[in-house]
Short mmCIF file of C-alpha atoms in Angstrom, two decimals:
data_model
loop_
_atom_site.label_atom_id
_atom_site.label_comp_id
_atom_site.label_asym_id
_atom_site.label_seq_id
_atom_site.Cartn_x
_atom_site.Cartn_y
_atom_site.Cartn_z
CA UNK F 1 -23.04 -18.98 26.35
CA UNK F 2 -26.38 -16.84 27.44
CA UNK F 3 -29.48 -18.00 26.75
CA UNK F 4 -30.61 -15.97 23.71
CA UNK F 5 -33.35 -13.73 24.17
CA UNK F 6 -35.67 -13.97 21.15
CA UNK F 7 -37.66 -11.19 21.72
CA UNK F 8 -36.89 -7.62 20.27
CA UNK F 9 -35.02 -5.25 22.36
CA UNK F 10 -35.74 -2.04 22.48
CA UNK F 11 -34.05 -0.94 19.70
CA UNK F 12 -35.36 1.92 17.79
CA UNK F 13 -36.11 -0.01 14.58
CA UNK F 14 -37.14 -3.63 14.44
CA UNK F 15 -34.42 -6.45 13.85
CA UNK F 16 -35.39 -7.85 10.27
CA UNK F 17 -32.92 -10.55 9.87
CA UNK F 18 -31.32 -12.63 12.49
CA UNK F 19 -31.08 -9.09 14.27
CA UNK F 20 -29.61 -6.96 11.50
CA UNK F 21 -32.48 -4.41 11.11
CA UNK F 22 -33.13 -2.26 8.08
CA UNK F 23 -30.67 0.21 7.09
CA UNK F 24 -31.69 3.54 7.98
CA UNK F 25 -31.08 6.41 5.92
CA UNK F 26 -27.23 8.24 5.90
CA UNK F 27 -25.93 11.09 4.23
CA UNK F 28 -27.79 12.30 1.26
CA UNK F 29 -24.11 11.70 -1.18
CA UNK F 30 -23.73 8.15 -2.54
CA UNK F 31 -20.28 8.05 -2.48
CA UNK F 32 -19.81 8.84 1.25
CA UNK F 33 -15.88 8.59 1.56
CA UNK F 34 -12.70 8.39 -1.03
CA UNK F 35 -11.70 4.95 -0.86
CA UNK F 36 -8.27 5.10 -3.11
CA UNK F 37 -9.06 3.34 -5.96
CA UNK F 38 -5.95 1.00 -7.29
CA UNK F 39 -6.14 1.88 -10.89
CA UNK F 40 -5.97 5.51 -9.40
CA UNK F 41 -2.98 4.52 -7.84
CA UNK F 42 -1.21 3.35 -10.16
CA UNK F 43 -1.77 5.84 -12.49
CA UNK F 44 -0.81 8.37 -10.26
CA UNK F 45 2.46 6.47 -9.49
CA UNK F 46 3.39 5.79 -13.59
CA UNK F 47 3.03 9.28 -14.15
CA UNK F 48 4.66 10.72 -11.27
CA UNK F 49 7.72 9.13 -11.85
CA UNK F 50 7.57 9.34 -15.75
CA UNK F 51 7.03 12.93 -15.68
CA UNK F 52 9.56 14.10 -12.59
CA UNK F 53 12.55 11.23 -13.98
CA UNK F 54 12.78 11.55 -17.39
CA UNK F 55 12.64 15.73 -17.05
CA UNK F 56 15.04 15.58 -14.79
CA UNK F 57 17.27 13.45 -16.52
CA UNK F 58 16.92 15.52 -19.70
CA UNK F 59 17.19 18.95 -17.82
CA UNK F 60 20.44 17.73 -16.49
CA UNK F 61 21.94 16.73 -19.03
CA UNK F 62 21.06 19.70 -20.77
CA UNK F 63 23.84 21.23 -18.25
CA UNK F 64 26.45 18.69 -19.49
CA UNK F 65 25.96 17.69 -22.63
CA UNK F 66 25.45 20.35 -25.57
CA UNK F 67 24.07 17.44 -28.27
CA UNK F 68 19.43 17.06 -28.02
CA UNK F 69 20.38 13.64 -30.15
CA UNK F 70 22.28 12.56 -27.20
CA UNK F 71 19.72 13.76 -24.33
CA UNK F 72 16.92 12.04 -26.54
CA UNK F 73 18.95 8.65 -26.80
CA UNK F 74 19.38 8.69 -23.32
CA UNK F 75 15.93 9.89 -22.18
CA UNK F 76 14.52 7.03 -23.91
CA UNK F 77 16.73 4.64 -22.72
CA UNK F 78 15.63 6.02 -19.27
CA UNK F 79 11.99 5.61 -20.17
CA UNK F 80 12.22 2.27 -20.96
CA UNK F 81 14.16 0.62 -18.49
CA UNK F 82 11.76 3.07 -15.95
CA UNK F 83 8.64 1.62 -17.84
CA UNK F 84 10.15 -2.18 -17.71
CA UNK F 85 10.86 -1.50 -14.04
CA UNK F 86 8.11 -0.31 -12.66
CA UNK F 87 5.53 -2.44 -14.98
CA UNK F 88 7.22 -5.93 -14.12
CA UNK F 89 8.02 -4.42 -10.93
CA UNK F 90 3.95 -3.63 -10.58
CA UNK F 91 3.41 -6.83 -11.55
CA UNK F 92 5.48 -8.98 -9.39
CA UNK F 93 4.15 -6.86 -6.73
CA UNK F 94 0.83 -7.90 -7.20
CA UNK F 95 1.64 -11.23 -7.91
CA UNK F 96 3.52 -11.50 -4.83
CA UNK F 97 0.70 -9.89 -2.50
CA UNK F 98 -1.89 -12.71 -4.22
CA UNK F 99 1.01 -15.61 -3.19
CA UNK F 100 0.90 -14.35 0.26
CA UNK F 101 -2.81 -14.02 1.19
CA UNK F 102 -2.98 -17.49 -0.02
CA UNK F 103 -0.10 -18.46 1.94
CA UNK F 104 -0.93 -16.21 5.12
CA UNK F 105 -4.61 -17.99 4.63
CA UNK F 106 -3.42 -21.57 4.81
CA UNK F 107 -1.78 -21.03 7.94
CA UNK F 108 -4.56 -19.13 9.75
CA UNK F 109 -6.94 -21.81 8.57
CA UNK F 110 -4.57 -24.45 10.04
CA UNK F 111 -4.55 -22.60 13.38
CA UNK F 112 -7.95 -22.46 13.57
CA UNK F 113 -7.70 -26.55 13.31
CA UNK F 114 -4.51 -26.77 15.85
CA UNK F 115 -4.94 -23.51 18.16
CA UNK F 116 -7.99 -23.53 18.49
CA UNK F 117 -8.60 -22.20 21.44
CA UNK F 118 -6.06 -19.51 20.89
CA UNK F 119 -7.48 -18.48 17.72
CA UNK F 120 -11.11 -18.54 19.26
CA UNK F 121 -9.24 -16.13 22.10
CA UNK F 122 -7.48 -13.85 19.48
CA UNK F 123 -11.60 -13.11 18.10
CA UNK F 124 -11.99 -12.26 21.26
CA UNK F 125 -8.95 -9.98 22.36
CA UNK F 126 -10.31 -8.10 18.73
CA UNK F 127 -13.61 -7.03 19.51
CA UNK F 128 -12.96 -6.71 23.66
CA UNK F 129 -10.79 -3.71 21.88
CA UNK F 130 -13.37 -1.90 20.23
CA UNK F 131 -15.46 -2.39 23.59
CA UNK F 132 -17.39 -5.94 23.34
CA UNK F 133 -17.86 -6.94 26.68
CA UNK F 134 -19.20 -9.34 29.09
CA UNK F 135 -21.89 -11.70 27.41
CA UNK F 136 -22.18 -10.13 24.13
CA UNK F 137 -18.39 -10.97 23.41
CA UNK F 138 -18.72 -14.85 24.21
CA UNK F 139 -22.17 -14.64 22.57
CA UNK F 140 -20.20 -13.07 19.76
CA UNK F 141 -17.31 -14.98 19.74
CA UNK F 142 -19.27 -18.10 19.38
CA UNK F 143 -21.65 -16.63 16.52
CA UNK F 144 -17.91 -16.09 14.32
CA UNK F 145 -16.40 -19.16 15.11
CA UNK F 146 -19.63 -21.51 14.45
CA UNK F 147 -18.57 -21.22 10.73
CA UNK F 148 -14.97 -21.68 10.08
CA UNK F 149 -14.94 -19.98 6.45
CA UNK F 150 -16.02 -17.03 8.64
CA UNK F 151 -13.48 -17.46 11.21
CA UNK F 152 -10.93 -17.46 8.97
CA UNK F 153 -12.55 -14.53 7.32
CA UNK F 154 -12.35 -12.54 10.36
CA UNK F 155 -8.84 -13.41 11.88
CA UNK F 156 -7.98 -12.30 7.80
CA UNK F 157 -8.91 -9.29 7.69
CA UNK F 158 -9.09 -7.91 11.42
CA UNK F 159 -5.89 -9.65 13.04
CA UNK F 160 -3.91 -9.48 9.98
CA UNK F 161 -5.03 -6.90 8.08
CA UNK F 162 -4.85 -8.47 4.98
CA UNK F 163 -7.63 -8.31 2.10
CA UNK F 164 -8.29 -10.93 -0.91
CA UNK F 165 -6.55 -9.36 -4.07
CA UNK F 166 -8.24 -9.57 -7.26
CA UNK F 167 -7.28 -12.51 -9.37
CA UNK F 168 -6.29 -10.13 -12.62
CA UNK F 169 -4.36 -7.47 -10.81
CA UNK F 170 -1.19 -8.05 -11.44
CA UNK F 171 -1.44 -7.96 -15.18
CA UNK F 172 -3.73 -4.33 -14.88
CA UNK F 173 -1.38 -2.74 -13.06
CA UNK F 174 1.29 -3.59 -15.01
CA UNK F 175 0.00 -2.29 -17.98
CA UNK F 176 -1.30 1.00 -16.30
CA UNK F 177 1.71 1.57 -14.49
CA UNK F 178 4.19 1.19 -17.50
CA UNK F 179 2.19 2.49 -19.71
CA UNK F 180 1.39 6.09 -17.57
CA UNK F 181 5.41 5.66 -17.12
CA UNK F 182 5.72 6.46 -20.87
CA UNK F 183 2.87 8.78 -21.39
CA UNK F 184 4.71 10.59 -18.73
CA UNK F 185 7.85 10.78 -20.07
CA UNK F 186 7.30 12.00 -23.79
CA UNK F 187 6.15 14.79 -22.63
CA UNK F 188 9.33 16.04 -21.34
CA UNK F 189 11.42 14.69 -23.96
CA UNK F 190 9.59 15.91 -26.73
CA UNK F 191 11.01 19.46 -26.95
CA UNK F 192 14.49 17.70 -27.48
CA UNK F 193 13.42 16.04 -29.95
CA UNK F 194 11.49 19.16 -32.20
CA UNK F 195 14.57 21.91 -31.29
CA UNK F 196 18.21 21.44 -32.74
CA UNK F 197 19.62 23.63 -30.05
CA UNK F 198 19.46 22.61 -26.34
CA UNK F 199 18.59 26.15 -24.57
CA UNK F 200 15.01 26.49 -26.20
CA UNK F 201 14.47 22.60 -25.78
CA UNK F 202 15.36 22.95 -22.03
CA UNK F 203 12.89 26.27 -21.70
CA UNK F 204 10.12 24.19 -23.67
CA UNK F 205 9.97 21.52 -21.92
CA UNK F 206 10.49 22.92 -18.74
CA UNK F 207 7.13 25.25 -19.63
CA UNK F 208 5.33 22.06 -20.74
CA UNK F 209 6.56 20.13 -17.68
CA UNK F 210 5.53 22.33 -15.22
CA UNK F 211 2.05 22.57 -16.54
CA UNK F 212 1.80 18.55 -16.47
CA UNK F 213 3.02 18.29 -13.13
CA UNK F 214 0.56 21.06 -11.63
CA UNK F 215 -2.05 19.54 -13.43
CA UNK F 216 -1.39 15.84 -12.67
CA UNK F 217 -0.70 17.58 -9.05
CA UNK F 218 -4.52 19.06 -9.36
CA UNK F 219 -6.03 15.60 -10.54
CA UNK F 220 -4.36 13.55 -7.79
CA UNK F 221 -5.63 15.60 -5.13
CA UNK F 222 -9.05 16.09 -6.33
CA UNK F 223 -9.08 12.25 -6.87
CA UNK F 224 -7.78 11.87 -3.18
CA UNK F 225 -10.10 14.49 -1.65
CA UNK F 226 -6.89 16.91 -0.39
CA UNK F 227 -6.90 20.46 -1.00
CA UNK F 228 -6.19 20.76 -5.40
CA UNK F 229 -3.74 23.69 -5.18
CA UNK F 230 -1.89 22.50 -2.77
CA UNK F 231 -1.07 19.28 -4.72
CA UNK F 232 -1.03 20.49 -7.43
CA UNK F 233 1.98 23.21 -6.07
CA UNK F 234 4.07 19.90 -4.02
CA UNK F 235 3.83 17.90 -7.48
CA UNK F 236 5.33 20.70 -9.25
CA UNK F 237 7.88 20.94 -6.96
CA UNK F 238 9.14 17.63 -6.74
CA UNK F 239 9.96 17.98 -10.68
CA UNK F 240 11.14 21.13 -9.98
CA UNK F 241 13.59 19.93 -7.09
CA UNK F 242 14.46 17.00 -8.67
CA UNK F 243 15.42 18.56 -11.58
CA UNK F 244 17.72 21.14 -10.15
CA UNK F 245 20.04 18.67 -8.30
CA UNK F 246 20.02 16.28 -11.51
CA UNK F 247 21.16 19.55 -13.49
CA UNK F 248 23.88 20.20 -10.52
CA UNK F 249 25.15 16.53 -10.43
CA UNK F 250 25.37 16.45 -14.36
CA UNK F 251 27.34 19.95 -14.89
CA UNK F 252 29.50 18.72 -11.64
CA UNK F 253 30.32 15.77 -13.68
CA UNK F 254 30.12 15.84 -16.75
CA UNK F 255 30.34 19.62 -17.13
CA UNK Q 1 -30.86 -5.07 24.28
CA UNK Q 2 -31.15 -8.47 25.82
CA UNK Q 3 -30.72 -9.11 29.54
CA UNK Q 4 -26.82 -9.50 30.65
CA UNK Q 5 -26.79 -12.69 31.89
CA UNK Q 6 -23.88 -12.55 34.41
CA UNK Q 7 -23.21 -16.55 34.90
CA UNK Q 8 -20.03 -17.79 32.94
CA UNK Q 9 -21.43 -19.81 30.53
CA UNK Q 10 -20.33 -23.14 29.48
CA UNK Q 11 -16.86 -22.05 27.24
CA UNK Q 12 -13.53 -24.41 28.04
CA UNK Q 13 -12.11 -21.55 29.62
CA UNK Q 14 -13.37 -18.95 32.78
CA UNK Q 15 -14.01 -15.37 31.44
CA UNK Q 16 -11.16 -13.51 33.72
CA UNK Q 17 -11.85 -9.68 32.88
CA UNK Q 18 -15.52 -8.47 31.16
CA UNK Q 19 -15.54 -11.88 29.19
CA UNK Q 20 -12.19 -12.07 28.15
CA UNK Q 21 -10.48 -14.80 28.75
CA UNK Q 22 -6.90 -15.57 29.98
CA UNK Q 23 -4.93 -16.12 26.28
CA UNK Q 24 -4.64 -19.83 25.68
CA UNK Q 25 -1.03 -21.11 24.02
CA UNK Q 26 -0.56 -20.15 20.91
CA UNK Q 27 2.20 -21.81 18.08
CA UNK Q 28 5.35 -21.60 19.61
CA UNK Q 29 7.66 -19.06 17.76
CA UNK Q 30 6.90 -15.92 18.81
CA UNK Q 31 6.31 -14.20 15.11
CA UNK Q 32 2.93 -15.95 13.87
CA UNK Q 33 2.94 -14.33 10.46
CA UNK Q 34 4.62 -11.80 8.93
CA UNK Q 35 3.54 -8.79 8.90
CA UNK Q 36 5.28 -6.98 6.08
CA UNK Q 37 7.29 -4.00 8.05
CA UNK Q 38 6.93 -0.41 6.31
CA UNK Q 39 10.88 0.40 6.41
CA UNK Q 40 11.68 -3.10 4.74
CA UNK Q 41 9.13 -1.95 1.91
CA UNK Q 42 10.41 1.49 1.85
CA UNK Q 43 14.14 -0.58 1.21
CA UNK Q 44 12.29 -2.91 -1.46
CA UNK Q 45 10.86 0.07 -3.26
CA UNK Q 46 14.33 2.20 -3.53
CA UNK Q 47 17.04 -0.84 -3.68
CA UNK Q 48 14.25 -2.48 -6.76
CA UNK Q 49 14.34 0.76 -8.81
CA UNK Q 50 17.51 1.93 -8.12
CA UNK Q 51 19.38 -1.30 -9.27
CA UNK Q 52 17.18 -1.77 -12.21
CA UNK Q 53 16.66 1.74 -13.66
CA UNK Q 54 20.52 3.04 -13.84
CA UNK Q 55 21.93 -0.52 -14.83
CA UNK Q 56 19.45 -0.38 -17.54
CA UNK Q 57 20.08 3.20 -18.50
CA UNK Q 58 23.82 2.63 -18.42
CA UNK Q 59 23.47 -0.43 -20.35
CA UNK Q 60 21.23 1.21 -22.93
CA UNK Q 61 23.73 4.15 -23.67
CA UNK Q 62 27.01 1.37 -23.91
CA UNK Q 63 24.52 0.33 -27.22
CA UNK Q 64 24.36 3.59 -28.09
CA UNK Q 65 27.28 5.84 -26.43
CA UNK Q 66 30.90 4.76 -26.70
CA UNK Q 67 32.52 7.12 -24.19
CA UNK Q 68 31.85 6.37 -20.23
CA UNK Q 69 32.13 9.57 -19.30
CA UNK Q 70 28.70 10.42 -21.02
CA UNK Q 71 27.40 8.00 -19.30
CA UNK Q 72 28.40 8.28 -15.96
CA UNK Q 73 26.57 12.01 -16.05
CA UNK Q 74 23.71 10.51 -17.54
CA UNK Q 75 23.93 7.99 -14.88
CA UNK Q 76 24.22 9.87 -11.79
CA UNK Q 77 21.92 12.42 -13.11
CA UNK Q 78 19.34 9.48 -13.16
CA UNK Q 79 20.38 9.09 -9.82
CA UNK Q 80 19.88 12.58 -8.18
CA UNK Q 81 16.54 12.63 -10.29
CA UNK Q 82 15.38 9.29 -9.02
CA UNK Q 83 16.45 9.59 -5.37
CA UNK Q 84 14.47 13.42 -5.30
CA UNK Q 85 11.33 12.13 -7.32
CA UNK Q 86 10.81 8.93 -5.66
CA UNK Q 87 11.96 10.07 -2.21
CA UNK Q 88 10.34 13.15 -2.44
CA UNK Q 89 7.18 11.24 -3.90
CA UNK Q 90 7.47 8.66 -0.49
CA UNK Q 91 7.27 11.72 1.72
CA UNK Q 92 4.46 13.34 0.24
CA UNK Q 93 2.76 10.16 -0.15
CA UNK Q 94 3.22 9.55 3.58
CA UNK Q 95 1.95 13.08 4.02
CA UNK Q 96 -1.25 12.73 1.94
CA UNK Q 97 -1.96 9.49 3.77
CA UNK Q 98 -1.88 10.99 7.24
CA UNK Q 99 -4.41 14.07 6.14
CA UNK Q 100 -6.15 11.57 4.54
CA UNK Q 101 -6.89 9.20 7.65
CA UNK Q 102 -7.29 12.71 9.70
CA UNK Q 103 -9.81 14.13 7.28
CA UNK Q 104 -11.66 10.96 7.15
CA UNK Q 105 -11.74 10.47 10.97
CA UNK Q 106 -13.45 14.16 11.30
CA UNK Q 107 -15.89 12.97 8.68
CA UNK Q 108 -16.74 9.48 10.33
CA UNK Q 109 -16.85 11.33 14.00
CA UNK Q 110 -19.58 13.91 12.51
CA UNK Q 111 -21.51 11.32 11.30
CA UNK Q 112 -21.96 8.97 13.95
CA UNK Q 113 -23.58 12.60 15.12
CA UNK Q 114 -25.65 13.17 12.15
CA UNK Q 115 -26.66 9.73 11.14
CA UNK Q 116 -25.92 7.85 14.31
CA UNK Q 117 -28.82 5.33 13.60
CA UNK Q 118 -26.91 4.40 10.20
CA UNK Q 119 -23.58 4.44 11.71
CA UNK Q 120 -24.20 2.13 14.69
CA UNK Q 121 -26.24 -0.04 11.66
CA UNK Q 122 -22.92 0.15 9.72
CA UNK Q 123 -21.42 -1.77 12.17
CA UNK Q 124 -23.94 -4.23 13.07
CA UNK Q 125 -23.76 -5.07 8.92
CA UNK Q 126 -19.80 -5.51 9.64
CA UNK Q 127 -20.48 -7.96 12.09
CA UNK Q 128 -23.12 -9.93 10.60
CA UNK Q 129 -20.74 -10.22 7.32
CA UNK Q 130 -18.86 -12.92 9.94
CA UNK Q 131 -21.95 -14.67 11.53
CA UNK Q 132 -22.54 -12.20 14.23
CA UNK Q 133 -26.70 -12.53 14.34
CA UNK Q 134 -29.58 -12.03 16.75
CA UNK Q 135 -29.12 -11.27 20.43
CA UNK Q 136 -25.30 -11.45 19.82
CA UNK Q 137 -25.26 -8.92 17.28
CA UNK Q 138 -27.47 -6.32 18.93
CA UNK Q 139 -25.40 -6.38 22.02
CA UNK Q 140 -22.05 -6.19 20.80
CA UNK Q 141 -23.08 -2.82 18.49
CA UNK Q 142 -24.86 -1.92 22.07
CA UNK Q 143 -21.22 -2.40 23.63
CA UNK Q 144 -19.09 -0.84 20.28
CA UNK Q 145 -21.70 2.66 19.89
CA UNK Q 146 -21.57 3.20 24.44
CA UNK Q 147 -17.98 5.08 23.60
CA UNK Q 148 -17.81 7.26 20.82
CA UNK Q 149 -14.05 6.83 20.49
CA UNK Q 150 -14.27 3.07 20.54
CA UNK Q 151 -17.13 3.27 17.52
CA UNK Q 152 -15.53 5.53 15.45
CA UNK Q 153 -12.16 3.84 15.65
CA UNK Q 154 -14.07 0.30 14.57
CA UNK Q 155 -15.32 2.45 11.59
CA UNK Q 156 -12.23 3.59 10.19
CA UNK Q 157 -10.38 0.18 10.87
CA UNK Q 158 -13.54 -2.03 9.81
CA UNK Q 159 -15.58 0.05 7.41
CA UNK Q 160 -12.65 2.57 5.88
CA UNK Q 161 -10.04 0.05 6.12
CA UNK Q 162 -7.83 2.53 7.24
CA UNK Q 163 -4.88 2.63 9.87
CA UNK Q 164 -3.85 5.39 11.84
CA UNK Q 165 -0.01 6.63 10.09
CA UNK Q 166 2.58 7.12 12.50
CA UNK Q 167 3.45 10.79 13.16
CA UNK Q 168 7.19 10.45 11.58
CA UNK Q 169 6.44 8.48 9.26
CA UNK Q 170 6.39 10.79 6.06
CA UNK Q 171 10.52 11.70 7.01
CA UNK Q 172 12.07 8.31 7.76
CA UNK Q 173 10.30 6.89 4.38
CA UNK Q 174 11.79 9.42 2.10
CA UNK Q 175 15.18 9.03 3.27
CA UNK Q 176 15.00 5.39 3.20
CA UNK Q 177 13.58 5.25 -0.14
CA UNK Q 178 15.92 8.23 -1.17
CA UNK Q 179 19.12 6.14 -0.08
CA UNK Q 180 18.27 3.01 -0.74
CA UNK Q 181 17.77 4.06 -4.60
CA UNK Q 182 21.51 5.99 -4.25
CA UNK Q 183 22.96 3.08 -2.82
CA UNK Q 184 21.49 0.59 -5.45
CA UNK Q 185 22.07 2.83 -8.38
CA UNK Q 186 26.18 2.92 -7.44
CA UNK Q 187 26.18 -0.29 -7.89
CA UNK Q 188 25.70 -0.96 -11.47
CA UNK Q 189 26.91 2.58 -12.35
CA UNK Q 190 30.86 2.45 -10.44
CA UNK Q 191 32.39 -0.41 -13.31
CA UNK Q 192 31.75 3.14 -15.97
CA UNK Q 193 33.67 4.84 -13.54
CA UNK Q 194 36.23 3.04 -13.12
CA UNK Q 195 37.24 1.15 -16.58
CA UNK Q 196 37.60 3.22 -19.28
CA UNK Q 197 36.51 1.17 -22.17
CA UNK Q 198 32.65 0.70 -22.28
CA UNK Q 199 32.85 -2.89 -22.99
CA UNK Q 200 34.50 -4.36 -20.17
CA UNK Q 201 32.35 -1.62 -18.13
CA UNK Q 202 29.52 -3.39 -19.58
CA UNK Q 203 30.50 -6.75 -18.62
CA UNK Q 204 31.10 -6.23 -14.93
CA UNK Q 205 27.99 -3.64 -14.28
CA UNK Q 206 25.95 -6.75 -16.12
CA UNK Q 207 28.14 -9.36 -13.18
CA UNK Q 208 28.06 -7.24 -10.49
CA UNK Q 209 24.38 -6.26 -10.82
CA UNK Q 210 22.99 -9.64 -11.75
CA UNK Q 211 24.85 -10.94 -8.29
CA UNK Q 212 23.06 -7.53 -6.39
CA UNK Q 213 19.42 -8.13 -8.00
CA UNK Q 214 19.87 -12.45 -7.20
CA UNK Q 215 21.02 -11.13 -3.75
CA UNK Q 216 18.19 -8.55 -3.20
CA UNK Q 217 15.39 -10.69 -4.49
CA UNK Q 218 16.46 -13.69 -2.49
CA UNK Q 219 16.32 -11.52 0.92
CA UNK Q 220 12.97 -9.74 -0.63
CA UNK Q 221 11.47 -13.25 -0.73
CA UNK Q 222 12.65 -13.99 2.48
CA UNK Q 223 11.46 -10.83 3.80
CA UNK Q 224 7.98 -11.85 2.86
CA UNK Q 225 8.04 -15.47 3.30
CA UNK Q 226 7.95 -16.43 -0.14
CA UNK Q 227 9.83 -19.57 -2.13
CA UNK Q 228 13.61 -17.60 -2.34
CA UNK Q 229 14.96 -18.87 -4.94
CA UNK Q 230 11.53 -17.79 -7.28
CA UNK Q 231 11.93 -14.29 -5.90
CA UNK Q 232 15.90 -14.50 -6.50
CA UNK Q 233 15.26 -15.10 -10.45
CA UNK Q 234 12.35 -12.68 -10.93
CA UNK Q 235 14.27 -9.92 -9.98
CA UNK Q 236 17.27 -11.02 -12.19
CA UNK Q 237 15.16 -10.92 -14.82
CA UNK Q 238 13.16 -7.86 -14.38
CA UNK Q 239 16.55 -6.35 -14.05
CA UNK Q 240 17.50 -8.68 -17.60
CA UNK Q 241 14.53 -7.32 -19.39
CA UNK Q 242 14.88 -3.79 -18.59
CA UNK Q 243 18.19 -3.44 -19.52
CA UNK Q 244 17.94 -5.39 -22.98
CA UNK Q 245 14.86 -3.10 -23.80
CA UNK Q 246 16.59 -0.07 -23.29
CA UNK Q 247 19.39 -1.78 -24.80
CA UNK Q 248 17.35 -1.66 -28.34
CA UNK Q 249 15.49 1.62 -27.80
CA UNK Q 250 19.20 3.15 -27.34
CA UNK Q 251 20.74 1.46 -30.38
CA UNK Q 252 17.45 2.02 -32.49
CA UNK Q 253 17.57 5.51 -31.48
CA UNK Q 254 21.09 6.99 -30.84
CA UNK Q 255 23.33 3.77 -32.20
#
């Protein structure tokens, strides 16, 4: 390793601690990018599927089936299994991403202990990609590995790309999932369930549909930092797609 | 910056090319850790939901429905509905998350412009989060901030936590997703097809999806590295609960 040089380079501000200097100012916003936020998510994955299915389905059978009773029994049916799905589903997910860093950590801490060397090179190969050369990537190499928490740290999140999930995820997005899955899908069904005759039930909650999907459209992008309209206009039509071949499958069928 | 000092120092192995070394041996199988593959998570995602939400919906009606024909339509308009929304919803997503990482980049490449004093101390704070300190530190952000490519690719991968999407991405995920919930949704939904009481249609969608969902959460787990046998079960029974809760919502409902 090179000697290290204790004196201050000539760096435009001075090194305050262990040569991390003081943060200069950035960009006058706080919140400088969209980093997608997992409750986000998972809202925006309940409700897309709770509003696009469950119309569908409905709209469909609509084409089939003359009886709103029927198309209500059934669109419930399809909300709950979809909300039982996708919650446990959520879940399990979670669960199962928590089980593997865990897992995926054991083993890279092992390596450290039986490859070492190989794991001390794999540091290196990391940051000799982004341009660390010469001195300052042995110099740096041996700074990461001097602490093995840190090490392990590193090869974590840079080799494996893998990030430590919070310990009550699983439940949250279980709950936000199934529950924006049934939010989602009253709102279609409802119509069916006020009108006796299927035509104006099918027209009402087509209206009321579309207006849910352009707006959830609108929210997702703004929430995402995309252009609003143009979400907004894809959202609407997936429903709008999706809807049409249910309603040609159905009155194929059952028509 | 500190002086290069252009001796190898004293590490186990020479420095072969700008300080990094020749790759020491690693554990022997070649596939270290799994990495968890975007098409076998595109499969996961369709074959999960399509299995689950049909069998459930199918199941539901048989509490509430007694002819199969009904629900057949109501079954394969799930289908069309589910295949459109969800692989329709996987292409967009795909979509979003390619302008995302593009709009992003722009942002992070003006800024190490505008603010490049807080960008190249943005990545000196990366670095000293794993140990990186002093004379080490200052000359591997020296090394990362010389190319402007190199520094703003650290940024997004270190700082934004964001990868760059393959360019055909957005296509190949909808169909899989698409076809792998048309595929899985057959399953449970061809015994209504083919018997034409509902009961014994009942009994072998329950058989013949039970043996698909212990069969596609045993290769999940495998997939993934996880205990197989744990993953086998929870999918059973996410399938199990789904179907007995829309089950009762059907027979409180429509029965």
């Amino acid at each position: 390793m090179a000697p290290h040089d204790t004196a201050p380079g000539p760096t435009e501000t001075a090194p305050t601690r262990d040569g991390l200097w003081a943060m200069p100012p950035g960009p006058p916003h706080e919140e400088k990018h969209f980093t997608q936020n997992e409750v986000v998510r998972d809202l925006v994955i309940g409700t897309a599927d709770g509003l696009t299915v469950p119309f569908a389905l409905a709209a469909g059978l609509s084409g089939a089936v003359a009886a709103n009773p029927l198309i209500v029994t059934a669109g419930l049916a399809e909300i709950a299994a979809g909300c039982v799905a996708m919650g446990l589903g959520g879940y399990l997910a979670a669960r199962t991403q928590a089980d593997h860093y865990a897992a995926e950590r054991r083993r890279e801490e092992q390596e450290t202990h039986d490859y070492a060397e190989r794991e001390r090179w794999e540091v290196a190969a990391i940051l000799h990609r982004y341009g660390v050369r010469g001195d300052a990537l042995r110099m740096a190499v041996e700074s990461i590995c001097s602490d093995r928490r840190r090490w392990v740290d590193f090869m974590m999140r840079f080799e494996l790309d893998l990030q430590e999930p919070q310990p009550d995820r699983a439940a949250k997005s279980a709950a936000t999932i199934g529950g924006a899955y049934v939010v989602g899908g009253l709102i279609p069904l409802a119509p069916y369930m006020i009108f006796a005759e299927t035509a104006p039930a099918l027209a009402v909650s087509s209206a009321l549909t579309a207006c849910a999907l352009l707006g959830f459209g609108w929210l997702k992008a703004a929430a995402t930092g995309l252009p609003r309209a143009t979400g907004a206009v894809q959202t609407l039509a997936i429903g709008g797609v999706a809807a049409v071949v249910a309603y040609i499958v159905a009155k194929a069928v059952g028509g």
